[in-house]
Coordinates of C-alpha atoms and ligand atoms in Angstrom, one line a residue:
Chain A
X1 CA 24.1 -14.2 -6.1
X2 CA 24.8 -15.1 -9.7
X3 CA 27.7 -13.3 -11.4
X4 CA 26.3 -13.7 -14.9
X5 CA 22.8 -14.0 -16.1
X6 CA 22.0 -14.9 -19.7
X7 CA 18.8 -15.4 -21.4
X8 CA 15.7 -13.8 -23.0
X9 CA 14.4 -10.5 -21.9
X10 CA 10.8 -9.4 -21.3
X11 CA 10.0 -5.7 -21.7
X12 CA 7.4 -3.7 -19.8
X13 CA 6.5 0.0 -19.5
X14 CA 6.3 2.5 -16.6
X15 CA 4.5 2.2 -13.3
X16 CA 4.0 -1.6 -13.4
X17 CA 2.2 -2.1 -10.1
X18 CA 1.9 -5.1 -7.9
X19 CA -1.7 -5.8 -9.1
X20 CA -0.3 -6.2 -12.6
X21 CA 2.5 -8.4 -11.3
X22 CA 0.3 -10.7 -9.4
X23 CA -3.5 -9.9 -9.4
X24 CA -5.1 -9.7 -5.9
X25 CA -7.4 -12.7 -6.4
X26 CA -4.4 -15.1 -6.5
X27 CA -3.3 -13.9 -3.1
X28 CA -5.2 -16.5 -1.3
X29 CA -2.5 -19.0 -2.3
X30 CA -0.1 -19.5 0.7
X31 CA 3.5 -19.1 -0.4
X32 CA 4.6 -21.3 2.5
X33 CA 2.9 -24.3 0.8
X34 CA 5.2 -25.4 -2.1
X35 CA 2.3 -26.4 -4.6
X36 CA 0.6 -23.1 -3.9
X37 CA 3.9 -21.1 -4.1
X38 CA 4.4 -22.4 -7.7
X39 CA 1.0 -20.9 -8.7
X40 CA 2.4 -17.4 -8.2
X41 CA 4.8 -18.2 -11.1
X42 CA 1.9 -19.4 -13.3
X43 CA 0.1 -16.1 -12.8
X44 CA 3.1 -13.8 -12.8
X45 CA 2.4 -10.6 -14.8
X46 CA -1.0 -11.9 -15.7
X47 CA -2.5 -8.5 -14.7
X48 CA -0.6 -6.5 -17.4
X49 CA -3.1 -5.3 -20.0
X50 CA -2.4 -7.3 -23.2
X51 CA -1.4 -4.3 -25.3
X52 CA 1.5 -3.6 -22.9
X53 CA 2.5 -7.2 -22.3
X54 CA 5.9 -7.7 -23.8
X55 CA 6.9 -4.5 -25.5
X56 CA 7.1 -3.1 -28.1
X57 CA 4.5 -5.3 -29.8
X58 CA 2.5 -6.4 -26.7
X59 CA 0.3 -9.5 -26.7
X60 CA 3.2 -11.7 -25.6
X61 CA 2.4 -14.1 -22.7
X62 CA 5.0 -13.9 -20.0
X63 CA 4.4 -17.5 -18.9
X64 CA 3.5 -20.2 -21.4
X65 CA 0.1 -22.0 -21.3
X66 CA 1.7 -25.0 -19.7
X67 CA 2.8 -23.0 -16.6
X68 CA 5.9 -21.6 -15.0
X69 CA 8.8 -21.2 -15.3
X70 CA 8.7 -19.3 -18.5
X71 CA 11.5 -18.5 -21.0
X72 CA 12.4 -15.0 -19.7
X73 CA 15.2 -14.6 -17.1
X74 CA 15.4 -10.8 -17.2
X75 CA 12.6 -8.2 -17.1
X76 CA 13.4 -4.7 -18.4
X77 CA 11.0 -1.9 -17.4
X78 CA 10.5 1.8 -17.1
X79 CA 10.1 3.9 -14.0
X80 CA 8.5 3.1 -10.6
X81 CA 8.4 -0.6 -11.1
X82 CA 6.5 -2.6 -8.4
X83 CA 4.5 0.3 -7.1
X84 CA 1.3 -0.4 -5.1
X85 CA 0.9 -2.9 -2.4
X86 CA 3.4 -4.4 -0.1
X87 CA 2.7 -7.9 -1.2
X88 CA 5.9 -9.9 -1.4
X89 CA 4.0 -12.2 -3.7
X90 CA 5.1 -9.8 -6.5
X91 CA 8.9 -10.5 -6.5
X92 CA 8.2 -14.0 -5.5
X93 CA 5.9 -14.5 -8.5
X94 CA 8.6 -13.2 -10.9
X95 CA 11.2 -15.5 -9.2
X96 CA 8.9 -18.5 -9.5
X97 CA 8.4 -17.6 -13.2
X98 CA 12.2 -17.9 -13.7
X99 CA 13.2 -14.2 -13.5
X100 CA 16.7 -13.6 -12.0
X101 CA 16.9 -9.8 -12.4
X102 CA 14.8 -6.8 -13.1
X103 CA 16.3 -3.8 -14.8
X104 CA 14.2 -0.7 -14.3
X105 CA 14.7 3.1 -14.3
X106 CA 13.4 3.3 -10.7
X107 CA 11.5 1.1 -8.2
X108 CA 8.8 1.5 -5.7
X109 CA 10.5 1.2 -2.3
X110 CA 8.7 -1.9 -0.9
X111 CA 9.1 -4.0 -4.0
X112 CA 12.8 -3.1 -4.1
X113 CA 13.3 -4.0 -0.5
X114 CA 11.2 -7.3 -0.8
X115 CA 13.2 -8.4 -3.8
X116 CA 16.5 -8.0 -1.9
X117 CA 15.5 -9.0 1.6
X118 CA 13.6 -12.1 0.4
X119 CA 16.5 -13.0 -2.0
X120 CA 14.1 -13.3 -5.0
X121 CA 15.9 -11.3 -7.7
X122 CA 18.4 -8.5 -8.3
X123 CA 16.7 -5.1 -8.8
X124 CA 19.0 -3.2 -11.0
X125 CA 18.6 0.5 -11.8
X126 CA 19.5 1.8 -15.2
X127 CA 20.3 5.4 -16.0
X128 CA 19.3 4.8 -19.6
X129 CA 15.7 4.2 -20.7
X130 CA 16.1 0.7 -22.0
X131 CA 12.5 0.1 -22.7
X132 CA 12.9 1.9 -26.0
X133 CA 16.1 0.1 -26.9
X134 CA 15.4 -3.5 -26.1
X135 CA 12.7 -5.8 -27.5
X136 CA 10.9 -8.6 -25.8
X137 CA 12.7 -11.8 -26.8
X138 CA 16.1 -10.3 -27.3
X139 CA 19.0 -12.4 -25.9
X140 CA 20.9 -10.5 -23.3
X141 CA 23.7 -11.0 -20.9
X142 CA 23.9 -9.3 -17.5
X143 CA 27.3 -9.1 -15.9
X144 CA 26.6 -8.5 -12.2
X145 CA 30.2 -7.9 -11.3
X146 CA 30.7 -5.3 -14.0
X147 CA 27.2 -3.7 -13.7
X148 CA 26.8 -4.2 -17.5
X149 CA 24.0 -5.4 -19.7
X150 CA 24.8 -6.6 -23.2
X151 CA 22.1 -7.1 -25.8
X152 CA 23.4 -9.9 -27.9
X153 CA 20.7 -9.5 -30.4
X154 CA 21.7 -5.9 -31.3
X155 CA 25.2 -6.0 -30.0
X156 CA 24.7 -2.9 -27.9
X157 CA 25.9 -2.7 -24.3
X158 CA 24.7 -0.6 -21.4
X159 CA 26.1 0.5 -18.0
X160 CA 23.8 0.0 -15.0
X161 CA 23.8 1.8 -11.7
X162 CA 26.0 0.0 -9.1
X163 CA 24.0 -2.0 -6.6
X164 CA 25.4 0.0 -3.6
X165 CA 23.9 -0.6 -0.2
X166 CA 22.0 -3.7 -1.2
X167 CA 25.0 -5.6 -2.5
X168 CA 26.0 -7.1 0.9
X169 CA 22.4 -8.5 1.3
X170 CA 22.3 -9.8 -2.2
X171 CA 25.7 -11.5 -1.7
X172 CA 24.6 -13.0 1.6
X173 CA 21.4 -14.4 0.0
X174 CA 18.6 -12.7 2.0
X175 CA 18.1 -10.5 5.1
X176 CA 18.4 -13.5 7.4
X177 CA 21.8 -14.6 6.0
X178 CA 22.9 -10.9 6.0
X179 CA 21.9 -10.5 9.7
X180 CA 23.8 -13.6 10.6
X181 CA 26.8 -12.5 8.7
X182 CA 26.8 -9.1 10.4
X183 CA 26.3 -10.6 13.9
X184 CA 22.7 -9.3 14.3
X185 CA 21.3 -12.8 14.4
X186 CA 22.8 -15.8 16.2
Chain B
X1 CA 22.1 18.2 15.6
X2 CA 18.6 19.3 14.6
X3 CA 16.4 16.4 13.3
X4 CA 13.0 16.0 11.8
X5 CA 10.2 14.1 13.6
X6 CA 10.9 11.0 11.5
X7 CA 14.6 11.1 12.1
X8 CA 14.1 11.6 15.9
X9 CA 11.7 8.6 16.1
X10 CA 14.1 6.4 14.2
X11 CA 17.1 7.5 16.2
X12 CA 15.3 6.7 19.4
X13 CA 14.3 3.3 18.0
X14 CA 17.9 2.6 17.1
X15 CA 19.2 3.7 20.4
X16 CA 21.3 6.5 18.9
X17 CA 21.6 10.2 19.7
X18 CA 21.2 11.2 16.1
X19 CA 20.7 9.8 12.6
X20 CA 20.9 11.4 9.1
X21 CA 18.9 10.7 6.0
X22 CA 20.6 7.8 4.1
X23 CA 21.8 6.1 7.3
X24 CA 21.1 2.4 7.3
X25 CA 20.1 1.5 10.9
X26 CA 18.6 -1.4 12.9
X27 CA 15.5 -0.3 14.8
X28 CA 13.5 -1.9 17.6
X29 CA 9.9 -2.4 16.6
X30 CA 7.0 -1.4 18.8
X31 CA 4.2 -3.0 16.9
X32 CA 4.1 -5.5 14.1
X33 CA 0.8 -5.9 12.3
X34 CA -0.2 -8.5 9.8
X35 CA -3.5 -9.6 8.2
X36 CA -5.1 -12.6 6.3
X37 CA -3.4 -11.9 3.0
X38 CA 0.2 -11.7 4.2
X39 CA 0.0 -13.3 7.6
X40 CA 0.2 -17.0 6.4
X41 CA 3.3 -16.2 4.3
X42 CA 4.9 -14.2 7.1
X43 CA 4.2 -17.1 9.5
X44 CA 5.8 -19.4 6.9
X45 CA 9.0 -17.3 6.8
X46 CA 9.1 -17.0 10.5
X47 CA 8.8 -20.8 11.0
X48 CA 11.2 -21.6 8.3
X49 CA 14.0 -19.5 9.8
X50 CA 13.4 -19.8 13.5
X51 CA 11.8 -23.2 13.7
X52 CA 8.3 -24.7 13.9
X53 CA 8.0 -24.2 17.6
X54 CA 9.8 -20.8 17.8
X55 CA 8.2 -18.1 19.8
X56 CA 7.6 -14.6 18.5
X57 CA 9.8 -11.9 20.1
X58 CA 7.0 -10.4 22.1
X59 CA 3.4 -11.6 21.8
X60 CA 2.2 -8.3 23.2
X61 CA 3.6 -6.4 20.2
X62 CA 2.1 -8.5 17.5
X63 CA -1.3 -7.5 16.2
X64 CA -3.2 -9.7 13.8
X65 CA -6.2 -8.3 11.9
X66 CA -8.1 -10.4 9.3
X67 CA -9.7 -7.9 7.0
X68 CA -9.1 -8.5 3.3
X69 CA -11.0 -11.7 2.2
X70 CA -13.6 -12.1 4.8
X71 CA -17.2 -12.5 3.6
X72 CA -16.4 -15.0 0.8
X73 CA -17.0 -18.6 0.1
X74 CA -13.4 -19.0 -1.2
X75 CA -11.9 -21.9 0.6
X76 CA -8.3 -20.8 0.5
X77 CA -9.3 -17.4 1.9
X78 CA -11.1 -19.1 4.8
X79 CA -8.2 -21.5 5.3
X80 CA -5.8 -18.5 5.6
X81 CA -7.8 -17.1 8.5
X82 CA -7.6 -20.5 10.1
X83 CA -3.8 -20.4 9.8
X84 CA -3.8 -17.1 11.7
X85 CA -6.1 -18.6 14.4
X86 CA -3.8 -21.5 15.0
X87 CA -0.7 -19.3 15.2
X88 CA -2.3 -16.9 17.6
X89 CA -3.3 -19.8 19.9
X90 CA 0.1 -21.3 19.7
X91 CA 1.9 -18.0 20.4
X92 CA -0.5 -16.6 23.0
X93 CA -1.1 -13.4 21.0
X94 CA -3.9 -11.4 22.6
X95 CA -4.3 -8.7 19.9
X96 CA -6.2 -10.8 17.4
X97 CA -9.5 -9.5 15.9
X98 CA -11.0 -12.8 14.8
X99 CA -13.8 -13.1 12.2
X100 CA -17.1 -14.3 13.6
X101 CA -16.4 -13.1 17.1
X102 CA -17.4 -9.8 18.7
X103 CA -13.8 -8.8 18.6
X104 CA -13.9 -8.7 14.8
X105 CA -13.1 -5.2 13.5
X106 CA -12.3 -5.1 9.8
X107 CA -9.8 -3.0 7.8
X108 CA -6.5 -3.1 9.6
X109 CA -5.5 0.6 9.2
X110 CA -8.7 1.8 10.9
X111 CA -8.8 -1.1 13.3
X112 CA -5.3 -0.4 14.6
X113 CA -6.1 3.0 16.1
X114 CA -9.5 1.9 17.2
X115 CA -7.8 -0.9 19.2
X116 CA -5.3 1.5 20.7
X117 CA -2.3 0.2 18.8
X118 CA -1.1 3.5 17.3
X119 CA 0.9 5.7 19.6
X120 CA 3.1 8.8 19.0
X121 CA 6.9 8.3 18.8
X122 CA 6.6 4.6 18.1
X123 CA 7.8 2.4 15.2
X124 CA 5.0 0.4 13.6
X125 CA 5.6 -2.1 10.7
X126 CA 2.8 -3.8 8.9
X127 CA 2.6 -6.2 6.0
X128 CA 0.4 -3.8 4.1
X129 CA 1.5 -0.8 2.1
X130 CA -1.1 1.5 3.7
X131 CA 0.4 1.0 7.1
X132 CA 1.7 4.5 6.6
X133 CA -1.8 5.6 7.7
X134 CA -0.7 5.5 11.3
X135 CA 1.7 8.4 10.7
X136 CA -1.4 10.5 11.5
X137 CA -0.6 9.7 15.2
X138 CA 2.9 11.1 15.0
X139 CA 4.7 7.7 14.7
X140 CA 6.9 6.1 12.1
X141 CA 4.7 3.6 10.3
X142 CA 5.4 1.8 7.0
X143 CA 4.6 -1.3 5.0
X144 CA 6.9 -4.3 4.7
X145 CA 6.9 -7.7 3.0
X146 CA 6.6 -11.2 4.4
X147 CA 10.3 -11.8 4.8
X148 CA 10.8 -8.5 6.7
X149 CA 7.8 -9.3 8.9
X150 CA 9.0 -12.8 9.5
X151 CA 12.4 -11.3 10.5
X152 CA 10.7 -8.9 12.9
X153 CA 8.6 -11.7 14.4
X154 CA 11.7 -13.5 15.4
X155 CA 14.0 -10.6 16.4
X156 CA 11.8 -7.5 17.1
X157 CA 14.2 -5.6 14.9
X158 CA 14.5 -4.5 11.3
X159 CA 17.0 -2.5 9.2
X160 CA 15.7 0.8 7.7
X161 CA 17.2 3.5 5.7
X162 CA 16.5 6.9 7.2
X163 CA 14.4 8.9 4.8
X164 CA 14.5 12.6 4.0
X165 CA 11.4 14.5 4.8
X166 CA 9.2 16.5 2.3
X167 CA 6.9 19.0 3.9
X168 CA 3.4 19.8 2.7
X169 CA 1.7 22.8 4.4
X170 CA -2.0 23.4 4.0
X171 CA -3.0 26.9 5.0
X172 CA -6.5 28.0 5.8
X173 CA -9.6 26.2 6.9
X174 CA -11.1 23.6 4.6
X175 CA -14.2 24.8 2.7
X176 CA -17.2 22.4 3.2
X177 CA -16.8 21.0 -0.3
X178 CA -13.2 19.8 0.2
X179 CA -12.0 16.8 2.1
X180 CA -8.6 15.2 2.9
X181 CA -8.9 13.1 -0.2
X182 CA -8.9 16.2 -2.3
X183 CA -5.8 17.5 -0.6
X184 CA -3.8 14.3 -1.0
X185 CA -4.9 13.8 -4.6
X186 CA -3.8 17.3 -5.3
X187 CA -0.4 16.5 -3.9
X188 CA 0.0 13.2 -5.7
X189 CA -1.0 14.9 -8.9
X190 CA 1.6 17.5 -8.4
X191 CA 4.5 15.3 -7.5
X192 CA 3.6 12.1 -9.3
X193 CA 3.3 8.5 -8.3
X194 CA 7.0 8.3 -7.6
X195 CA 7.4 11.9 -6.4
X196 CA 8.2 10.9 -2.8
X197 CA 9.9 7.5 -3.3
X198 CA 12.2 6.7 -0.3
X199 CA 11.0 9.8 1.5
X200 CA 8.8 10.8 4.4
X201 CA 5.9 13.2 3.8
X202 CA 5.0 15.5 6.6
X203 CA 1.7 17.3 6.7
X204 CA 1.3 20.6 8.6
X205 CA -0.4 23.9 8.6
X206 CA -3.7 25.1 10.1
X207 CA -5.6 23.3 7.2
X208 CA -4.3 20.0 8.5
X209 CA -4.9 20.8 12.1
X210 CA -8.5 21.8 11.4
X211 CA -9.1 18.2 10.2
X212 CA -10.3 15.5 12.6
X213 CA -8.1 12.4 13.1
X214 CA -9.9 10.3 10.5
X215 CA -9.2 12.9 7.8
X216 CA -5.6 13.1 8.9
X217 CA -5.4 9.3 8.5
X218 CA -6.7 9.7 4.9
X219 CA -3.8 12.1 4.2
X220 CA -1.2 9.8 5.5
X221 CA -2.9 6.7 4.0
X222 CA -2.1 7.8 0.5
X223 CA 1.5 8.8 0.8
X224 CA 2.4 5.4 -0.6
X225 CA 0.5 6.4 -3.8
X226 CA 3.3 9.0 -4.2
X227 CA 5.9 6.3 -3.4
X228 CA 6.4 7.7 0.1
X229 CA 7.9 5.6 2.9
X230 CA 5.9 7.1 5.7
X231 CA 3.5 10.0 6.3
X232 CA 3.6 11.9 9.5
X233 CA 1.6 14.6 11.3
X234 CA 2.8 16.0 14.6
X235 CA 0.2 15.2 17.4
X236 CA -1.9 18.0 18.8
X237 CA -4.8 18.0 21.3
X238 CA -7.1 16.3 18.8
X239 CA -4.7 13.4 18.5
X240 CA -4.1 13.1 22.3
X241 CA -7.9 13.2 23.0
X242 CA -8.4 10.4 20.5
X243 CA -5.6 8.3 21.9
X244 CA -6.5 8.8 25.5
X245 CA -9.9 7.2 24.9
X246 CA -8.2 4.1 23.5
X247 CA -4.9 3.4 25.1
X248 CA -3.4 3.8 28.6
X249 CA 0.1 2.9 27.4
X250 CA 2.6 5.6 27.9
X251 CA 4.1 7.3 24.9
X252 CA 6.3 10.3 24.0
X253 CA 5.2 12.9 21.6
X254 CA 8.0 13.7 19.1
X255 CA 8.1 16.8 16.9
X256 CA 10.6 18.5 14.5
X257 CA 13.6 20.2 16.1
X258 CA 13.8 23.9 15.3
X259 CA 16.2 24.2 12.3
X260 CA 15.7 20.6 11.1
X261 CA 16.5 20.1 7.4
X262 CA 13.8 19.1 4.9
X263 CA 14.1 17.9 1.4
X264 CA 11.5 20.4 0.2
X265 CA 8.5 22.3 1.3
X266 CA 5.2 23.0 -0.6
X267 CA 2.6 25.4 0.6
X268 CA -1.0 25.2 -0.4
X269 CA -3.8 27.7 0.2
X270 CA -6.8 25.4 0.6
X271 CA -9.3 28.2 -0.3
X272 CA -7.8 28.0 -3.8
X273 CA -8.2 24.2 -4.2
X274 CA -11.2 22.5 -5.9
X275 CA -12.6 19.0 -5.7
X276 CA -10.4 16.6 -7.7
X277 CA -10.6 13.2 -9.2
X278 CA -7.8 10.7 -10.2
X279 CA -8.7 9.2 -13.5
X280 CA -7.8 5.7 -14.6
X281 CA -5.3 4.1 -14.2
X282 CA -3.1 6.1 -11.9
X283 CA -3.6 8.0 -8.7
X284 CA -1.6 10.9 -10.1
X285 CA -3.8 11.3 -13.2
X286 CA -5.6 14.2 -11.7
X287 CA -8.4 16.3 -13.1
X288 CA -10.9 18.8 -11.6
X289 CA -14.2 17.1 -10.9
X290 CA -16.1 19.8 -12.7
X291 CA -14.1 19.2 -15.9
X292 CA -15.2 15.6 -16.0
X293 CA -19.0 16.1 -16.1
X294 CA -19.2 14.3 -19.4
X295 CA -17.9 11.0 -17.9
X296 CA -20.8 8.6 -17.5
X297 CA -20.5 6.1 -14.7
X298 CA -21.8 2.6 -14.0
X299 CA -21.1 2.4 -10.3
X300 CA -20.1 4.3 -7.1
X301 CA -18.2 2.7 -4.3
X302 CA -17.8 4.3 -0.8
X303 CA -15.5 2.3 1.5
X304 CA -12.0 1.2 2.4
X305 CA -9.4 2.4 4.9
X306 CA -9.1 5.8 3.1
X307 CA -12.8 6.4 2.3
X308 CA -14.9 4.2 4.6
X309 CA -14.7 5.9 8.0
X310 CA -17.5 7.6 9.8
X311 CA -16.4 11.1 8.6
X312 CA -16.5 9.8 5.0
X313 CA -20.1 8.5 5.5
X314 CA -21.3 11.6 7.2
X315 CA -20.0 13.6 4.1
X316 CA -21.7 11.2 1.7
X317 CA -24.9 11.3 3.7
X318 CA -25.0 15.1 3.5
X319 CA -25.3 14.7 -0.3
X320 CA -27.5 11.6 -0.4
X321 CA -30.0 12.8 2.2
X322 CA -33.4 13.0 0.4
X323 CA -31.9 12.1 -3.0
X324 CA -31.8 9.0 -5.1
X325 CA -28.7 7.3 -6.6
X326 CA -28.8 6.9 -10.4
X327 CA -26.2 4.1 -10.5
X328 CA -25.4 1.0 -8.3
X329 CA -23.8 2.5 -5.1
X330 CA -22.0 0.4 -2.6
X331 CA -21.4 1.4 1.0
X332 CA -18.8 -0.5 2.9
X333 CA -17.9 0.6 6.4
X334 CA -14.2 0.0 7.1
X335 CA -14.8 -1.5 10.6
X336 CA -17.5 -2.8 12.9
X337 CA -17.1 0.4 14.9
X338 CA -17.8 2.4 11.7
X339 CA -20.8 0.1 11.0
X340 CA -22.2 0.9 14.5
X341 CA -21.7 4.6 13.6
X342 CA -23.9 4.2 10.5
X343 CA -26.9 3.3 12.7
X344 CA -26.0 5.9 15.4
X345 CA -24.9 9.1 13.6
X346 CA -27.6 11.3 12.1
X347 CA -27.8 13.9 9.5
X348 CA -30.8 16.1 9.9
X349 CA -32.6 13.6 12.1
X350 CA -32.0 10.5 10.0
X351 CA -29.4 7.9 10.6
X352 CA -26.7 7.4 8.0
X353 CA -27.9 3.9 7.3
X354 CA -31.5 5.1 6.7
X355 CA -30.3 7.9 4.4
X356 CA -28.2 5.4 2.4
X357 CA -31.1 2.9 2.2
X358 CA -33.6 5.5 1.2
X359 CA -31.3 6.7 -1.5
X360 CA -31.1 3.2 -2.9
X361 CA -27.5 2.3 -1.9
X362 CA -26.4 -1.3 -1.1
X363 CA -24.8 -1.7 2.3
X364 CA -22.0 -4.2 2.9
X365 CA -20.2 -5.7 5.9
X366 CA -17.0 -4.2 7.3
X367 CA -13.9 -5.4 5.4
X368 CA -11.7 -4.4 2.5
X369 CA -14.3 -5.8 0.1
X370 CA -13.9 -4.7 -3.5
X371 CA -11.1 -2.1 -2.8
X372 CA -8.7 -4.7 -4.2
X373 CA -10.9 -6.9 -6.2
X374 CA -10.7 -10.2 -4.3
X375 CA -12.5 -13.4 -4.9
X376 CA -15.3 -13.2 -7.5
X377 CA -18.1 -13.2 -4.9
X378 CA -16.7 -10.1 -3.1
X379 CA -19.2 -7.4 -2.4
X380 CA -19.0 -4.6 -4.9
X381 CA -16.2 -6.2 -7.0
X382 CA -16.0 -5.1 -10.7
X383 CA -16.7 -8.4 -12.4
X384 CA -17.3 -6.6 -15.7
X385 CA -15.4 -3.7 -17.3
X386 CA -17.4 -1.0 -15.5
X387 CA -16.7 2.6 -14.9
X388 CA -16.6 3.2 -11.2
X389 CA -16.1 6.3 -9.0
X390 CA -14.6 5.2 -5.8
X391 CA -13.3 6.6 -2.5
X392 CA -10.5 4.0 -2.4
X393 CA -6.9 4.8 -2.9
X394 CA -5.7 2.9 -6.0
X395 CA -6.9 2.7 -9.6
X396 CA -4.3 0.7 -11.3
X397 CA -5.5 -1.7 -14.0
X398 CA -7.5 -4.6 -12.4
X399 CA -7.4 -3.1 -8.9
X400 CA -11.1 -3.5 -8.2
X401 CA -11.4 -6.8 -10.1
X402 CA -11.8 -6.5 -13.9
X403 CA -8.6 -5.7 -15.9
X404 CA -10.5 -3.4 -18.2
X405 CA -12.5 -1.8 -15.4
X406 CA -12.0 2.0 -15.0
X407 CA -11.7 3.4 -11.5
X408 CA -12.0 7.2 -10.8
X409 CA -10.7 8.1 -7.3
X410 CA -12.5 10.9 -5.4
X411 CA -13.6 12.1 -2.1
X412 CA -16.8 10.7 -0.5
X413 CA -18.6 14.0 -1.3
X414 CA -17.7 13.8 -5.0
X415 CA -18.5 10.1 -5.1
X416 CA -21.9 10.6 -3.6
X417 CA -22.7 13.6 -5.9
X418 CA -21.7 11.5 -8.9
X419 CA -23.8 8.6 -7.7
X420 CA -26.8 10.9 -7.8
X421 CA -26.3 12.1 -11.3
X422 CA -24.6 9.0 -12.8
X423 CA -21.8 11.1 -14.1
X424 CA -18.8 12.7 -12.5
X425 CA -20.1 15.6 -10.5
X426 CA -18.5 18.4 -8.5
X427 CA -20.2 18.3 -5.0
X428 CA -20.6 22.0 -5.0
X429 CA -23.6 21.5 -7.2
X430 CA -25.4 19.7 -4.4
X431 CA -24.2 21.3 -1.1
Ligands
SF4_501 S1 -9.3 -1.2 2.3 FE1 -8.1 -1.4 0.4 S2 -6.3 -0.2 0.7 FE2 -7.2 -0.4 2.7 S3 -6.1 -2.2 3.5 FE3 -8.0 -3.0 2.6 S4 -7.4 -3.5 0.5 FE4 -5.8 -2.2 1.3

């Protein structure tokens, strides 16, 4: 797990579901095949209606025309991020597109779990509604040890909810490494 | 210590005397289900971590059901079923419902109980969010991702956090114009799409026990649309009769302890409820069907794990018998068993299939079809920004294909009544 993540942020609204994160017609790609796995990055967030893509203005492509990874390392969103299907292709797509962490007010359970157990990204919860505070393209710094997000563009800083139960899995890397570390798996 | 049904099932699966909500525990898995969309990725994770020639923990406990992208020319979709086939042969997995054979069933959540893979007291994980459907049989059933499923394949275990239980009690017998879909859309509208996140949702009351098993499955199917981890209904004679016809495996019925603690309890008087619709683009965007009579539609879709069972088609046929649809209407049986029911079950002397054909509907083959869009040649897919009333369970942007498509979720009665008029219609106008 990274201690510090710096880079540009991409902002989304509430209830971003897995069909918006990776539309169903791309699910025929097999993530176990490296060339196909990369395609999930290319189409990450391609199901978000244009008006809501990259708030507050919208109409901001998440991944450039040329393909993944894109320029955004952190996604900021509202409540219930990742609701909908159980497809692990969703956190995987964000990971392939270059995202290291999502900061949302709340998550749908399966997305949250997949992000952690698959070791794709850090799903941070924020007690503050950051969607109205941060703009797509702002430069931010996420201090994972201190649970703190600093917006370098505006100079404002926000405290995030501690990672709690999931921290040992994030630190191990994924659920396999965690199970090995805890003696569950030889 | 008094425990809820969900807590008791999880405690047993963890080999513990008791668990409390919030406990993180490792449980032994009774059944792992995967399908053509998440199976190849799951197999990839399994082989990456346990080795190319590794064996699954118990081939009897793995159930593989191709159902999502079946009747399509898409090469990758076909290749994915091929990956399942190869794996099943290598592992000696018996419970495989292959496309193009007479074992083929269709939508996994309906196929699982039909195949005798759902049993009270057990723990079922599936790589599909609607795996919660099987809670209707009094078991703990929930959806997981490929990594978790790959982990289960190798170990037979998984960590879970014990959820609190929210109770939903429906009192009174359902009037003929209401269906399970109305009840669950009512609940989701009340608590919101994240109203049950991390929690179990238990359904009880004589309103629930007056429902047949398919309708109970519809209730549990959509708990995920409120963010729920699992849905659960304590088994009764109806459940046991259904199961006895399909499995001879022993199981233990688990119910709430007296004095168990619940997160909350909501009581509904079903006589006071009305047919409802979830408007685009969220399952909690509820309105009364009769309030939406101005909404003109382009299409109706009756199918999926939540709205494509035989009970759903009998309901639709009661409306469509002797009538004509005014808009394109797609009928998709969830499974081959349901498809057989379409040519066997009758309403007033005519088979369901005849009623639908006479009404001008298009009949598709058993699979998920357009419930989640799929490849462009998928039966019923919204390839244009159409307005569709659908008996499916999700109406997020792009869910049925087109990003600007508008999907209204409703019961099969409401969908059928709306198909006849071409606008959203309360089924009471036609019953
Ligand atoms: S019918 Fe729809 S909701 Fe049910 S399993 Fe298939 S895609 Fe998922």
